[in-house]
Amino acid sequence: VCSSDLIQSHPDIKLIIIDTLQKIRSQSKLGNNVYQQDYAEIGAIKSFADKHSVSVMFVHHLRKMKDGDDQFNMISGSTALMGAVDTSFVITKKSRNDINATLHITGRDIESGELIMRFNKAICQWELIGNAQDVAKQNEKSEYENNLIVMTIKTLLDESDNGTWTGNAKSLLEAGERITGLPLASSSRSLNSTLKKLQKQLREYDNIIYTNTPNGNAGPSHYFAVGAKKYRPQSTDTSDTD
């Protein structure tokens, strides 16, 4: 791949990229242990790299089928390939047409993690979008802010004199049609289910407290309040609840 003479004549060489690994691998012989052969081949190149203080990057293929939740199990070949190198990177996409990709990183001397990247066709380079967890949080907040139910709730609270609103699913659906011009949900049951999922986000992003109380066959009564206001259920005489 790269001789010692070449390194000596060009001491500025710091990185060697082998694209692809398969092109330099020896032909597997019948009866040979695949793990031992993989480890020996990668180990020989690693010894060369360590000796001359250069980095060697292998471009390698992934299996077509996923193998559990560990993305590194998709690396084609035996586990010796990961065992022999210092750092492994795996690039995955949710679908072939997805504009974003996830770079999974693990290694001996680096912190494991996931980064979101996007390929810029204009300059033919991958651009870093951010940490996978941060990007997921940003996407979650964006979806929250554009949610028609959330828009409706915030508008109703703004219209209220005391920063609270109470009503059943039907009245909330009707309010949504008035405010957004679009249906909030396909049914009252669907709306109730979505509200339960939004409860934590309403409190986290907008400090809106959401609670509901049973109301017989009419379905639950929904209550929204800004900040630390408390709700006294109208249908019972029980004590205040958050």
PDB file of N, CA, C and O in Angstrom, residues 35-45 80 84:
ATOM      1  N   TYR A  35     -11.394 -14.814  11.243  1.00  0.00           N
ATOM      2  CA  TYR A  35     -11.072 -13.829  12.283  1.00  0.00           C
ATOM      3  C   TYR A  35      -9.562 -13.600  12.341  1.00  0.00           C
ATOM      4  O   TYR A  35      -9.099 -12.455  12.360  1.00  0.00           O
ATOM      5  N   GLN A  36      -8.793 -14.682  12.375  1.00  0.00           N
ATOM      6  CA  GLN A  36      -7.338 -14.558  12.480  1.00  0.00           C
ATOM      7  C   GLN A  36      -6.752 -13.861  11.255  1.00  0.00           C
ATOM      8  O   GLN A  36      -5.837 -13.034  11.378  1.00  0.00           O
ATOM      9  N   GLN A  37      -7.297 -14.174  10.076  1.00  0.00           N
ATOM     10  CA  GLN A  37      -6.785 -13.554   8.855  1.00  0.00           C
ATOM     11  C   GLN A  37      -7.094 -12.059   8.833  1.00  0.00           C
ATOM     12  O   GLN A  37      -6.230 -11.246   8.502  1.00  0.00           O
ATOM     13  N   ASP A  38      -8.326 -11.689   9.221  1.00  0.00           N
ATOM     14  CA  ASP A  38      -8.693 -10.270   9.259  1.00  0.00           C
ATOM     15  C   ASP A  38      -7.812  -9.515  10.240  1.00  0.00           C
ATOM     16  O   ASP A  38      -7.307  -8.421   9.939  1.00  0.00           O
ATOM     17  N   TYR A  39      -7.620 -10.084  11.416  1.00  0.00           N
ATOM     18  CA  TYR A  39      -6.843  -9.409  12.455  1.00  0.00           C
ATOM     19  C   TYR A  39      -5.385  -9.257  12.025  1.00  0.00           C
ATOM     20  O   TYR A  39      -4.759  -8.221  12.267  1.00  0.00           O
ATOM     21  N   ALA A  40      -4.841 -10.272  11.381  1.00  0.00           N
ATOM     22  CA  ALA A  40      -3.435 -10.239  10.954  1.00  0.00           C
ATOM     23  C   ALA A  40      -3.224  -9.179   9.875  1.00  0.00           C
ATOM     24  O   ALA A  40      -2.235  -8.429   9.907  1.00  0.00           O
ATOM     25  N   GLU A  41      -4.156  -9.086   8.924  1.00  0.00           N
ATOM     26  CA  GLU A  41      -3.999  -8.120   7.830  1.00  0.00           C
ATOM     27  C   GLU A  41      -4.108  -6.680   8.339  1.00  0.00           C
ATOM     28  O   GLU A  41      -3.268  -5.834   8.002  1.00  0.00           O
ATOM     29  N   ILE A  42      -5.114  -6.414   9.136  1.00  0.00           N
ATOM     30  CA  ILE A  42      -5.273  -5.058   9.666  1.00  0.00           C
ATOM     31  C   ILE A  42      -4.151  -4.739  10.649  1.00  0.00           C
ATOM     32  O   ILE A  42      -3.631  -3.617  10.692  1.00  0.00           O
ATOM     33  N   GLY A  43      -3.758  -5.735  11.433  1.00  0.00           N
ATOM     34  CA  GLY A  43      -2.686  -5.538  12.396  1.00  0.00           C
ATOM     35  C   GLY A  43      -1.371  -5.166  11.739  1.00  0.00           C
ATOM     36  O   GLY A  43      -0.605  -4.352  12.269  1.00  0.00           O
ATOM     37  N   ALA A  44      -1.076  -5.762  10.570  1.00  0.00           N
ATOM     38  CA  ALA A  44       0.169  -5.466   9.858  1.00  0.00           C
ATOM     39  C   ALA A  44       0.185  -4.005   9.396  1.00  0.00           C
ATOM     40  O   ALA A  44       1.209  -3.312   9.504  1.00  0.00           O
ATOM     41  N   ILE A  45      -0.953  -3.525   8.903  1.00  0.00           N
ATOM     42  CA  ILE A  45      -1.028  -2.133   8.448  1.00  0.00           C
ATOM     43  C   ILE A  45      -0.966  -1.184   9.645  1.00  0.00           C
ATOM     44  O   ILE A  45      -0.347  -0.114   9.584  1.00  0.00           O
ATOM     45  N   ALA A  80     -13.045  -9.034  13.950  1.00  0.00           N
ATOM     46  CA  ALA A  80     -11.621  -8.706  14.059  1.00  0.00           C
ATOM     47  C   ALA A  80     -11.312  -7.349  13.440  1.00  0.00           C
ATOM     48  O   ALA A  80     -10.378  -6.664  13.858  1.00  0.00           O
ATOM     49  N   ALA A  84      -9.148  -4.683  15.586  1.00  0.00           N
ATOM     50  CA  ALA A  84      -7.762  -4.363  15.232  1.00  0.00           C
ATOM     51  C   ALA A  84      -7.531  -2.870  15.040  1.00  0.00           C
ATOM     52  O   ALA A  84      -6.405  -2.395  15.168  1.00  0.00           O
TER      53      ALA A  84
END
